[in-house]
Amino acid sequence: MFVPRRGLQRIPSLATCMTPAGGVKRGRPMRSALLSSVLTAALASAAPLPGVLELKAAADQLVPTPITADLGGMPASERKALARLLQAARVMDPLFLRQSWAGSEAWLVKLARDTTPLGQARLRLFLLNQGPWDRLAHYAPFLPGVPPKPASGNFYPAGATKEDVSRWLSTLSPEERARASSFFTTIRRGPNGAFTIVPYSLEYQGELARAAGLLREAAGSTEQPALRSFLEKRAAALLNDDYAESDVAWMQLDTSIDPTFGPYETYEDEWFNQKAAFEAFITVVDAKETEKLKRFSSQLQALENALPMEDRYRNPKIGALAPIRVVNSVFAAGDANRGVQTAAYNLPNDERTVAAHGSKRVLLRNMDLAKFEKTLVPIAKIAIAPDLVRSVQFDPFFTQILMHELMHGIGPQRIVVNGRESTPRAELQEVSSTIEECKADVVGIWAMQRLVSQGQL
Amino acid sequence: MFVPRRGLQRIPSLATCMTPAGGVKRGRPMRSALLSSVLTAALASAAPLPGVLELKAAADQLVPTPITADLGGMPASERKALARLLQAARVMDPLFLRQSWAGSEAWLVKLARDTTPLGQARLRLFLLNQGPWDRLAHYAPFLPGVPPKPASGNFYPAGATKEDVSRWLSTLSPEERARASSFFTTIRRGPNGAFTIVPYSLEYQGELARAAGLLREAAGSTEQPALRSFLEKRAAALLNDDYAESDVAWMQLDTSIDPTFGPYETYEDEWFNQKAAFEAFITVVDAKETEKLKRFSSQLQALENALPMEDRYRNPKIGALAPIRVVNSVFAAGDANRGVQTAAYNLPNDERTVAAHGSKRVLLRNMDLAKFEKTLVPIAKIAIAPDLVRSVQFDPFFTQILMHELMHGIGPQRIVVNGRESTPRAELQEVSSTIEECKADVVGIWAMQRLVSQGQL
């Protein structure tokens, strides 16, 4: 049985996605990431606000596409767990809105009350972008009086500059600095105006307690022990900010439902790429396709050993866990459902967990099929000589996405700078996401060439 | 010039508002406040969820009514300030949603995405009620899987009971207990699971910093010094939780714009009636009508002296400030725009400020006119003998509202219980709001009778 998705996923159409979507970890086109900070300010003041027609045209760049997943044969216990996971996932939406800008939720209420054609067109584009900036147009604001997208998100004290925060960080003890630079804390002002560290479990406690309760209800329904264990550990992590144990439980999942749930990606923190945004991918595993890709996991150490870089950056023993899961998306929320949809992901991002245990790649097959059909094939028909179009096949496209994700798991994770332990993320700050994505693209092509030469691919 | 309101205010129609609206401080019908806790649980499980027709019927109990305010002659500086105040007011909407339930904002996103007739009907009723419970039907939930309205709002730790919190409060030092019982703190769990006190200025810092910035922009625009002073002080209070000074500045306002802005009423905290919900009334003063009512302020000490109660409860010198402002509403948000609209209010609620300085009554004349025309007159035509209907006039209705509000300012404010300083609010806990409203109604009638006898009315 094929069950239609509750919400339609949007796929970028020809007009806006001239780069192949496969190699991009997040759907966000690379040029946007590279140029956004330069262009946003200019566009914000220069461009007139879009009217109903322009808003509709902007939204129509994303093609509504029914996404299905096979729930046939799933027992009642798992369906009930899935229903609870969907409820929990919805909690990620307002948290993500709040994390990207403190003004977004007030706008959502205003637009939801506005039944005029202009209000409805604005609401539609707002929901697609999870905020008042068009992510396909270099974050151009499309609502009146909205400032440029804040590079600091809503993670740092209002009115502070990046320099203020950097200076403050440099005064902290190593332990406090680690807390302040954690994925899972915000920086606020205390009563005297001084900066203070607030754990996510306090900042978002009301919503996280609700999400944790729903995860525990799902844990109470499922009859799959590994899923139950992960959900209970992740519920605890939401309330104590210690995600390491549940990250390992997540990598060890071998269950029919594979939920990704919590604070993960750091794109909204364009100051330091350090603060994680809340998201949820609720997916069901495609066991047959997963089986096909298992052999790639065993190639990772050999690829790490062969990486064209100095030996001192090399990891002699990469994490034991390198699962690859091919899944079909059932529901996505928060950071996982903004603008262009995600093709695949490699998580966790926490370098300590990756170095100690490894990381897991999840490929969203139904989403990738839609991207292939709605984006890549139409582009190919225009951009490629007719006699070569027949070579544009889904399997190589899917393999390219896989290789991109695998490459996130190799290369330098923990480094030493002037005798100090660090990570590429901490050193590269606001350009670390972009460089990491470029690395995965370039090294992915290198790895494919190598595997083809070796007859492995 | 008459300027139409940006959003329509809803007025209860005949079907649901059989009690005169005038004497009720908040529009919430008294029976709802008295019976809600008993009925909600039963209704939540018993009643089937409403469909499109039932949702529409529930929403149609509130009659959309254009509300106007005269902005003629208002200079550009004040119009610009007004525009900034409206923007700031909108920040109160998501904060109020969040304060009443941790699940509300996730539902708002879901409903805003739902373009089916059922989804749209649900969204409309959700926005009218600022949450998933019908405030005109004993808080019956109208969305699937929604629990009964939590009596604790989102002010106390998830999973805790009122008894847990009471027990914890009793272990605190007087200073800590005062902080824990403050209008402007939430109670959360710390890393070890123990209860901890979080000031509003930290809990809601992202949004409050944005609101404070907009208030300061309004302060920079207005050319009325008293308004500028209030806005700057209130902006500071949002970020340091010390509202006393700006409360006094608010009572001293004698300006054409009269904004009420911040955390005030405690109805959403049905455990202790202690935690204040965010709201904003942006209003313009009706100078002529305000002038007419000035003489009532001078009657308050005489009424306090004559109150039929023991002398030890009597305040020999009630606060010097007792302004009465007749205003026209331009915009309301948060707690000020849920369900039945507010007729008038008496603020602040903080007993220390009231005892030291007094309190201010604000009557929303355009709202009261709409209530009179859309609710009271139709009720009168059914319920009162035809030859008496001509006595149903706006002025007595308005006077009754005024007397109700004036009576909030007299009677016991600070009391001594077993040698301990306290307030009626702290002692009466969850019934304090209801009893305070009943007091204002009953004493208001007593006062009117007295003033009529004395030829003052």
PDB file of N, CA, C and O in Angstrom, chain B residues 39 67 303 412 429:
ATOM      1  N   LEU B  39     -15.595  20.996  34.116  1.00  0.00           N
ATOM      2  CA  LEU B  39     -16.173  20.519  32.861  1.00  0.00           C
ATOM      3  C   LEU B  39     -15.142  20.106  31.830  1.00  0.00           C
ATOM      4  O   LEU B  39     -15.391  19.235  31.019  1.00  0.00           O
ATOM      5  N   ILE B  67     -13.930  48.149  13.998  1.00  0.00           N
ATOM      6  CA  ILE B  67     -13.695  49.051  15.128  1.00  0.00           C
ATOM      7  C   ILE B  67     -12.866  50.216  14.595  1.00  0.00           C
ATOM      8  O   ILE B  67     -11.852  49.993  13.939  1.00  0.00           O
ATOM      9  N   LEU B 303     -14.896  56.057  49.321  1.00  0.00           N
ATOM     10  CA  LEU B 303     -15.495  54.729  49.154  1.00  0.00           C
ATOM     11  C   LEU B 303     -14.718  53.689  49.967  1.00  0.00           C
ATOM     12  O   LEU B 303     -15.308  52.831  50.625  1.00  0.00           O
ATOM     13  N   PRO B 412      -8.878  45.309  50.323  1.00  0.00           N
ATOM     14  CA  PRO B 412      -7.586  44.811  50.830  1.00  0.00           C
ATOM     15  C   PRO B 412      -6.594  44.541  49.699  1.00  0.00           C
ATOM     16  O   PRO B 412      -6.932  43.863  48.730  1.00  0.00           O
ATOM     17  N   GLN B 429      -5.025  31.952  45.852  1.00  0.00           N
ATOM     18  CA  GLN B 429      -4.470  31.126  44.772  1.00  0.00           C
ATOM     19  C   GLN B 429      -5.412  31.043  43.563  1.00  0.00           C
ATOM     20  O   GLN B 429      -5.748  32.062  42.980  1.00  0.00           O
TER      21      GLN B 429
END
